[in-house]
């Protein structure tokens, strides 16, 4: 098992799993923020936002949900 954990493939798979977990957490946070701030209208953005894989862009959207006043302002962050 120790040899497997030292394998570059194992490390790559582990890193991908961690990044996927971070992505899922950010998407869940964005979804909650959209629902709280904009209601069902905000949730309509989730199919588009869910297609984003860039973790830094998702982080910017996550922060943007808290800072913007309109859905249009939020869309400007990622379009």
PDB file of C-alpha atoms in Angstrom:
ATOM      1  CA  UNK A   1       0.000   0.000   0.000  1.00  0.00           C
ATOM      2  CA  UNK A   2       2.850   2.405   0.814  1.00  0.00           C
ATOM      3  CA  UNK A   3       4.325   1.886  -2.653  1.00  0.00           C
ATOM      4  CA  UNK A   4       0.958   2.679  -4.217  1.00  0.00           C
ATOM      5  CA  UNK A   5       0.656   5.923  -2.244  1.00  0.00           C
ATOM      6  CA  UNK A   6       4.034   7.049  -3.578  1.00  0.00           C
ATOM      7  CA  UNK A   7       2.958   6.431  -7.163  1.00  0.00           C
ATOM      8  CA  UNK A   8       2.582   9.570  -9.323  1.00  0.00           C
ATOM      9  CA  UNK A   9      -0.738   8.230 -10.613  1.00  0.00           C
ATOM     10  CA  UNK A  10      -2.052   7.797  -7.097  1.00  0.00           C
ATOM     11  CA  UNK A  11      -1.005  11.336  -6.221  1.00  0.00           C
ATOM     12  CA  UNK A  12      -2.673  12.687  -9.360  1.00  0.00           C
ATOM     13  CA  UNK A  13      -5.910  10.833  -8.654  1.00  0.00           C
ATOM     14  CA  UNK A  14      -5.834  12.029  -5.049  1.00  0.00           C
ATOM     15  CA  UNK A  15      -5.301  15.630  -6.150  1.00  0.00           C
ATOM     16  CA  UNK A  16      -8.137  15.404  -8.676  1.00  0.00           C
ATOM     17  CA  UNK A  17     -10.416  14.041  -5.970  1.00  0.00           C
ATOM     18  CA  UNK A  18      -9.527  16.896  -3.642  1.00  0.00           C
ATOM     19  CA  UNK A  19     -10.146  19.466  -6.371  1.00  0.00           C
ATOM     20  CA  UNK A  20     -13.480  17.870  -7.203  1.00  0.00           C
ATOM     21  CA  UNK A  21     -14.460  18.061  -3.535  1.00  0.00           C
ATOM     22  CA  UNK A  22     -13.516  21.739  -3.378  1.00  0.00           C
ATOM     23  CA  UNK A  23     -15.487  22.392  -6.572  1.00  0.00           C
ATOM     24  CA  UNK A  24     -18.583  20.659  -5.181  1.00  0.00           C
ATOM     25  CA  UNK A  25     -18.354  22.660  -1.938  1.00  0.00           C
ATOM     26  CA  UNK A  26     -18.067  25.936  -3.850  1.00  0.00           C
ATOM     27  CA  UNK A  27     -21.002  25.057  -6.081  1.00  0.00           C
ATOM     28  CA  UNK A  28     -23.132  24.200  -3.038  1.00  0.00           C
ATOM     29  CA  UNK A  29     -22.161  27.480  -1.392  1.00  0.00           C
ATOM     30  CA  UNK A  30     -22.968  29.443  -4.551  1.00  0.00           C
ATOM     31  CA  UNK A  31     -26.314  27.683  -4.874  1.00  0.00           C
ATOM     32  CA  UNK A  32     -27.243  28.480  -1.282  1.00  0.00           C
ATOM     33  CA  UNK A  33     -26.161  32.106  -1.670  1.00  0.00           C
ATOM     34  CA  UNK A  34     -28.143  32.513  -4.878  1.00  0.00           C
ATOM     35  CA  UNK A  35     -31.247  31.052  -3.279  1.00  0.00           C
ATOM     36  CA  UNK A  36     -30.988  33.212  -0.169  1.00  0.00           C
ATOM     37  CA  UNK A  37     -30.205  36.435  -2.026  1.00  0.00           C
ATOM     38  CA  UNK A  38     -32.199  36.124  -5.253  1.00  0.00           C
ATOM     39  CA  UNK A  39     -34.664  33.266  -4.720  1.00  0.00           C
ATOM     40  CA  UNK A  40     -35.668  30.989  -7.580  1.00  0.00           C
ATOM     41  CA  UNK A  41     -34.500  33.549 -10.141  1.00  0.00           C
ATOM     42  CA  UNK A  42     -30.968  33.235  -8.782  1.00  0.00           C
ATOM     43  CA  UNK A  43     -31.114  29.446  -8.870  1.00  0.00           C
ATOM     44  CA  UNK A  44     -31.717  29.624 -12.621  1.00  0.00           C
ATOM     45  CA  UNK A  45     -28.013  30.502 -12.973  1.00  0.00           C
ATOM     46  CA  UNK A  46     -26.861  27.188 -11.502  1.00  0.00           C
ATOM     47  CA  UNK A  47     -26.943  25.101 -14.710  1.00  0.00           C
ATOM     48  CA  UNK A  48     -24.565  27.603 -16.316  1.00  0.00           C
ATOM     49  CA  UNK A  49     -22.365  28.017 -13.228  1.00  0.00           C
ATOM     50  CA  UNK A  50     -22.207  24.239 -12.741  1.00  0.00           C
ATOM     51  CA  UNK A  51     -20.378  23.943 -16.060  1.00  0.00           C
ATOM     52  CA  UNK A  52     -17.441  25.984 -14.707  1.00  0.00           C
ATOM     53  CA  UNK A  53     -14.451  23.910 -13.623  1.00  0.00           C
ATOM     54  CA  UNK A  54     -12.015  26.754 -12.818  1.00  0.00           C
ATOM     55  CA  UNK A  55     -11.782  26.813  -9.009  1.00  0.00           C
ATOM     56  CA  UNK A  56     -10.591  30.425  -8.895  1.00  0.00           C
ATOM     57  CA  UNK A  57     -13.517  31.585 -11.025  1.00  0.00           C
ATOM     58  CA  UNK A  58     -15.917  29.673  -8.784  1.00  0.00           C
ATOM     59  CA  UNK A  59     -14.322  31.374  -5.780  1.00  0.00           C
ATOM     60  CA  UNK A  60     -14.863  34.766  -7.444  1.00  0.00           C
ATOM     61  CA  UNK A  61     -18.514  33.891  -8.087  1.00  0.00           C
ATOM     62  CA  UNK A  62     -18.879  32.700  -4.501  1.00  0.00           C
ATOM     63  CA  UNK A  63     -17.612  36.045  -3.229  1.00  0.00           C
ATOM     64  CA  UNK A  64     -19.587  37.915  -5.849  1.00  0.00           C
ATOM     65  CA  UNK A  65     -22.874  36.477  -4.622  1.00  0.00           C
ATOM     66  CA  UNK A  66     -22.282  38.281  -1.334  1.00  0.00           C
ATOM     67  CA  UNK A  67     -21.208  41.563  -2.904  1.00  0.00           C
ATOM     68  CA  UNK A  68     -23.405  42.188  -5.945  1.00  0.00           C
ATOM     69  CA  UNK A  69     -26.847  43.726  -5.926  1.00  0.00           C
ATOM     70  CA  UNK A  70     -28.238  42.203  -9.106  1.00  0.00           C
ATOM     71  CA  UNK A  71     -28.031  38.976 -11.052  1.00  0.00           C
ATOM     72  CA  UNK A  72     -26.643  40.912 -14.023  1.00  0.00           C
ATOM     73  CA  UNK A  73     -23.726  42.113 -11.888  1.00  0.00           C
ATOM     74  CA  UNK A  74     -23.015  38.528 -10.872  1.00  0.00           C
ATOM     75  CA  UNK A  75     -23.119  37.295 -14.461  1.00  0.00           C
ATOM     76  CA  UNK A  76     -20.496  39.878 -15.406  1.00  0.00           C
ATOM     77  CA  UNK A  77     -18.037  38.026 -13.160  1.00  0.00           C
ATOM     78  CA  UNK A  78     -18.086  34.857 -15.232  1.00  0.00           C
ATOM     79  CA  UNK A  79     -19.215  35.852 -18.715  1.00  0.00           C
TER      80      UNK A  79
END
